[in-house]
Amino acid sequence: EVQLVESGGGSVQAGGSLRLSCATSGFTFDSSAIAWFRQAPGKEREGVSCISSFSGGNGRTYYADSVKGRFTISRDNAKNTAFLQMNSLRPEDTAVYYCAASRFSALNYGLGLHSYDFDRAWGQGIQVTVSS
């Protein structure tokens, strides 16, 4: 069974930090590009960040302009786990955050992140709330 389970969410004040984890199983983690998406109430799902596999995509990363310089994506292939370090959090970062795995090892980041590229598996989502 393919599983992605997010953890590390919660509520923080503006300017604070959180570290999200995505524990995975049931597929070859180190061959898949991994992304974080988020969805705020009344808004479309937004691609936040992505990291390619090391073997197929040289571990290249992507960040949405809204989080660039504040968030850092990483992966620990030995533990089949991806992370999203979120610093300098803002109220507009409030959303449900999802971890997703692609059947591809790398993506063309010039076109942004799209949900349909991550068709291998999705996590259940985890709430992040940032208060002003």
PDB file of C-alpha atoms in Angstrom:
ATOM      1  CA  GLU A   1       0.000   0.000   0.000  1.00  0.00           C
ATOM      2  CA  VAL A   2       1.369   3.387  -1.004  1.00  0.00           C
ATOM      3  CA  GLN A   3       1.256   5.836   1.886  1.00  0.00           C
ATOM      4  CA  LEU A   4       2.328   9.409   2.519  1.00  0.00           C
ATOM      5  CA  VAL A   5       1.753  10.772   6.013  1.00  0.00           C
ATOM      6  CA  GLU A   6       2.370  14.405   6.913  1.00  0.00           C
ATOM      7  CA  SER A   7       3.280  15.576  10.391  1.00  0.00           C
ATOM      8  CA  GLY A   8       4.686  18.641  12.113  1.00  0.00           C
ATOM      9  CA  GLY A   9       1.867  21.077  11.479  1.00  0.00           C
ATOM     10  CA  GLY A  10       0.177  23.237  14.038  1.00  0.00           C
ATOM     11  CA  SER A  11      -0.401  26.836  15.017  1.00  0.00           C
ATOM     12  CA  VAL A  12       2.294  29.497  15.291  1.00  0.00           C
ATOM     13  CA  GLN A  13       2.523  33.255  15.423  1.00  0.00           C
ATOM     14  CA  ALA A  14       3.697  35.297  12.469  1.00  0.00           C
ATOM     15  CA  GLY A  15       7.456  35.157  12.164  1.00  0.00           C
ATOM     16  CA  GLY A  16       7.657  31.689  13.643  1.00  0.00           C
ATOM     17  CA  SER A  17       8.815  28.427  12.109  1.00  0.00           C
ATOM     18  CA  LEU A  18       7.515  24.936  11.508  1.00  0.00           C
ATOM     19  CA  ARG A  19       9.068  21.830  10.002  1.00  0.00           C
ATOM     20  CA  LEU A  20       6.747  19.510   8.118  1.00  0.00           C
ATOM     21  CA  SER A  21       7.636  15.875   7.555  1.00  0.00           C
ATOM     22  CA  CYS A  22       6.289  13.466   4.956  1.00  0.00           C
ATOM     23  CA  ALA A  23       6.881   9.837   5.844  1.00  0.00           C
ATOM     24  CA  THR A  24       6.350   7.495   2.903  1.00  0.00           C
ATOM     25  CA  SER A  25       6.123   3.794   2.192  1.00  0.00           C
ATOM     26  CA  GLY A  26       5.015   1.401  -0.515  1.00  0.00           C
ATOM     27  CA  PHE A  27       6.978   2.828  -3.441  1.00  0.00           C
ATOM     28  CA  THR A  28      10.506   3.607  -4.522  1.00  0.00           C
ATOM     29  CA  PHE A  29      10.845   6.919  -2.752  1.00  0.00           C
ATOM     30  CA  ASP A  30      14.290   7.837  -4.030  1.00  0.00           C
ATOM     31  CA  SER A  31      13.125   7.609  -7.666  1.00  0.00           C
ATOM     32  CA  SER A  32      10.194  10.004  -7.309  1.00  0.00           C
ATOM     33  CA  ALA A  33       9.960  13.755  -7.365  1.00  0.00           C
ATOM     34  CA  ILE A  34       8.274  14.917  -4.155  1.00  0.00           C
ATOM     35  CA  ALA A  35       6.237  18.094  -3.797  1.00  0.00           C
ATOM     36  CA  TRP A  36       4.402  20.087  -1.199  1.00  0.00           C
ATOM     37  CA  PHE A  37       1.093  21.689  -2.104  1.00  0.00           C
ATOM     38  CA  ARG A  38      -1.197  23.804   0.014  1.00  0.00           C
ATOM     39  CA  GLN A  39      -4.813  24.826  -0.125  1.00  0.00           C
ATOM     40  CA  ALA A  40      -6.367  27.679   1.801  1.00  0.00           C
ATOM     41  CA  PRO A  41     -10.121  28.066   2.246  1.00  0.00           C
ATOM     42  CA  GLY A  42     -11.751  29.350  -0.930  1.00  0.00           C
ATOM     43  CA  LYS A  43      -8.546  29.148  -2.946  1.00  0.00           C
ATOM     44  CA  GLU A  44      -7.132  26.793  -5.529  1.00  0.00           C
ATOM     45  CA  ARG A  45      -4.495  24.289  -4.554  1.00  0.00           C
ATOM     46  CA  GLU A  46      -1.058  25.852  -4.898  1.00  0.00           C
ATOM     47  CA  GLY A  47       2.225  24.140  -5.625  1.00  0.00           C
ATOM     48  CA  VAL A  48       4.632  25.299  -2.933  1.00  0.00           C
ATOM     49  CA  SER A  49       7.838  23.377  -3.481  1.00  0.00           C
ATOM     50  CA  CYS A  50       9.282  20.328  -5.189  1.00  0.00           C
ATOM     51  CA  ILE A  51      12.470  18.310  -5.076  1.00  0.00           C
ATOM     52  CA  SER A  52      13.595  15.943  -7.804  1.00  0.00           C
ATOM     53  CA  SER A  53      15.221  12.593  -7.259  1.00  0.00           C
ATOM     54  CA  PHE A  54      18.985  12.645  -7.044  1.00  0.00           C
ATOM     55  CA  SER A  55      19.460   9.933  -9.657  1.00  0.00           C
ATOM     56  CA  GLY A  56      17.068  11.289 -12.267  1.00  0.00           C
ATOM     57  CA  GLY A  57      16.893  14.988 -11.534  1.00  0.00           C
ATOM     58  CA  ASN A  58      20.036  15.905  -9.611  1.00  0.00           C
ATOM     59  CA  GLY A  59      17.952  16.862  -6.597  1.00  0.00           C
ATOM     60  CA  ARG A  60      16.797  20.080  -8.245  1.00  0.00           C
ATOM     61  CA  THR A  61      14.348  22.160  -6.254  1.00  0.00           C
ATOM     62  CA  TYR A  62      11.491  24.497  -7.036  1.00  0.00           C
ATOM     63  CA  TYR A  63       9.853  27.137  -4.875  1.00  0.00           C
ATOM     64  CA  ALA A  64       6.809  29.246  -5.514  1.00  0.00           C
ATOM     65  CA  ASP A  65       7.611  32.945  -5.506  1.00  0.00           C
ATOM     66  CA  SER A  66       5.455  33.392  -2.434  1.00  0.00           C
ATOM     67  CA  VAL A  67       7.720  31.189  -0.303  1.00  0.00           C
ATOM     68  CA  LYS A  68      11.121  31.566  -1.944  1.00  0.00           C
ATOM     69  CA  GLY A  69      13.756  32.509   0.600  1.00  0.00           C
ATOM     70  CA  ARG A  70      11.593  31.398   3.519  1.00  0.00           C
ATOM     71  CA  PHE A  71      10.925  27.703   2.882  1.00  0.00           C
ATOM     72  CA  THR A  72      13.411  24.903   2.254  1.00  0.00           C
ATOM     73  CA  ILE A  73      12.550  21.476   0.876  1.00  0.00           C
ATOM     74  CA  SER A  74      14.752  18.457   1.497  1.00  0.00           C
ATOM     75  CA  ARG A  75      14.642  14.682   1.458  1.00  0.00           C
ATOM     76  CA  ASP A  76      16.265  11.838   3.353  1.00  0.00           C
ATOM     77  CA  ASN A  77      16.186   8.854   1.025  1.00  0.00           C
ATOM     78  CA  ALA A  78      17.506   6.518   3.711  1.00  0.00           C
ATOM     79  CA  LYS A  79      14.374   7.237   5.737  1.00  0.00           C
ATOM     80  CA  ASN A  80      11.946   7.633   2.806  1.00  0.00           C
ATOM     81  CA  THR A  81      11.006  11.017   4.211  1.00  0.00           C
ATOM     82  CA  ALA A  82      10.684  14.509   2.779  1.00  0.00           C
ATOM     83  CA  PHE A  83      10.699  17.739   4.751  1.00  0.00           C
ATOM     84  CA  LEU A  84       9.564  21.311   4.381  1.00  0.00           C
ATOM     85  CA  GLN A  85      11.262  23.790   6.685  1.00  0.00           C
ATOM     86  CA  MET A  86       9.084  26.888   6.921  1.00  0.00           C
ATOM     87  CA  ASN A  87      10.596  30.040   8.390  1.00  0.00           C
ATOM     88  CA  SER A  88       9.319  33.595   8.735  1.00  0.00           C
ATOM     89  CA  LEU A  89       5.767  32.351   8.513  1.00  0.00           C
ATOM     90  CA  ARG A  90       3.016  34.759   7.550  1.00  0.00           C
ATOM     91  CA  PRO A  91      -0.746  34.613   8.076  1.00  0.00           C
ATOM     92  CA  GLU A  92      -1.183  34.062   4.343  1.00  0.00           C
ATOM     93  CA  ASP A  93       0.730  30.792   4.718  1.00  0.00           C
ATOM     94  CA  THR A  94      -2.249  29.399   6.604  1.00  0.00           C
ATOM     95  CA  ALA A  95      -3.519  26.364   4.697  1.00  0.00           C
ATOM     96  CA  VAL A  96      -3.750  22.610   4.623  1.00  0.00           C
ATOM     97  CA  TYR A  97      -0.415  21.312   3.380  1.00  0.00           C
ATOM     98  CA  TYR A  98      -0.168  18.148   1.301  1.00  0.00           C
ATOM     99  CA  CYS A  99       2.786  15.990   0.394  1.00  0.00           C
ATOM    100  CA  ALA A 100       2.611  14.389  -3.051  1.00  0.00           C
ATOM    101  CA  ALA A 101       4.715  11.954  -5.064  1.00  0.00           C
ATOM    102  CA  SER A 102       5.167  11.932  -8.822  1.00  0.00           C
ATOM    103  CA  ARG A 103       5.685   8.977 -11.122  1.00  0.00           C
ATOM    104  CA  PHE A 104       8.433  11.089 -12.667  1.00  0.00           C
ATOM    105  CA  SER A 105      11.881  11.509 -11.192  1.00  0.00           C
ATOM    106  CA  ALA A 106      12.075  15.137 -12.297  1.00  0.00           C
ATOM    107  CA  LEU A 107       9.758  17.795 -13.658  1.00  0.00           C
ATOM    108  CA  ASN A 108      10.034  20.862 -15.829  1.00  0.00           C
ATOM    109  CA  TYR A 109       9.844  23.535 -13.149  1.00  0.00           C
ATOM    110  CA  GLY A 110       9.627  26.277 -15.743  1.00  0.00           C
ATOM    111  CA  LEU A 111       5.946  25.453 -16.086  1.00  0.00           C
ATOM    112  CA  GLY A 112       5.307  25.507 -12.355  1.00  0.00           C
ATOM    113  CA  LEU A 113       3.849  22.705 -10.288  1.00  0.00           C
ATOM    114  CA  HIS A 114       0.634  21.009 -11.338  1.00  0.00           C
ATOM    115  CA  SER A 115      -1.379  18.506  -9.355  1.00  0.00           C
ATOM    116  CA  TYR A 116      -1.725  16.153 -12.306  1.00  0.00           C
ATOM    117  CA  ASP A 117       2.024  15.582 -12.368  1.00  0.00           C
ATOM    118  CA  PHE A 118       1.836  14.051  -8.912  1.00  0.00           C
ATOM    119  CA  ASP A 119      -0.286  11.048  -9.665  1.00  0.00           C
ATOM    120  CA  ARG A 120       1.582   8.451  -7.649  1.00  0.00           C
ATOM    121  CA  ALA A 121       0.222   9.263  -4.208  1.00  0.00           C
ATOM    122  CA  TRP A 122      -0.965  12.074  -1.962  1.00  0.00           C
ATOM    123  CA  GLY A 123      -0.944  12.462   1.780  1.00  0.00           C
ATOM    124  CA  GLN A 124      -4.031  13.285   3.782  1.00  0.00           C
ATOM    125  CA  GLY A 125      -2.942  16.848   4.462  1.00  0.00           C
ATOM    126  CA  ILE A 126      -2.016  18.680   7.642  1.00  0.00           C
ATOM    127  CA  GLN A 127      -3.158  22.046   8.953  1.00  0.00           C
ATOM    128  CA  VAL A 128      -0.776  24.963   9.319  1.00  0.00           C
ATOM    129  CA  THR A 129      -2.185  28.068  10.970  1.00  0.00           C
ATOM    130  CA  VAL A 130      -0.251  31.315  11.307  1.00  0.00           C
ATOM    131  CA  SER A 131      -1.731  34.033  13.483  1.00  0.00           C
ATOM    132  CA  SER A 132      -0.923  37.727  13.238  1.00  0.00           C
TER     133      SER A 132
END
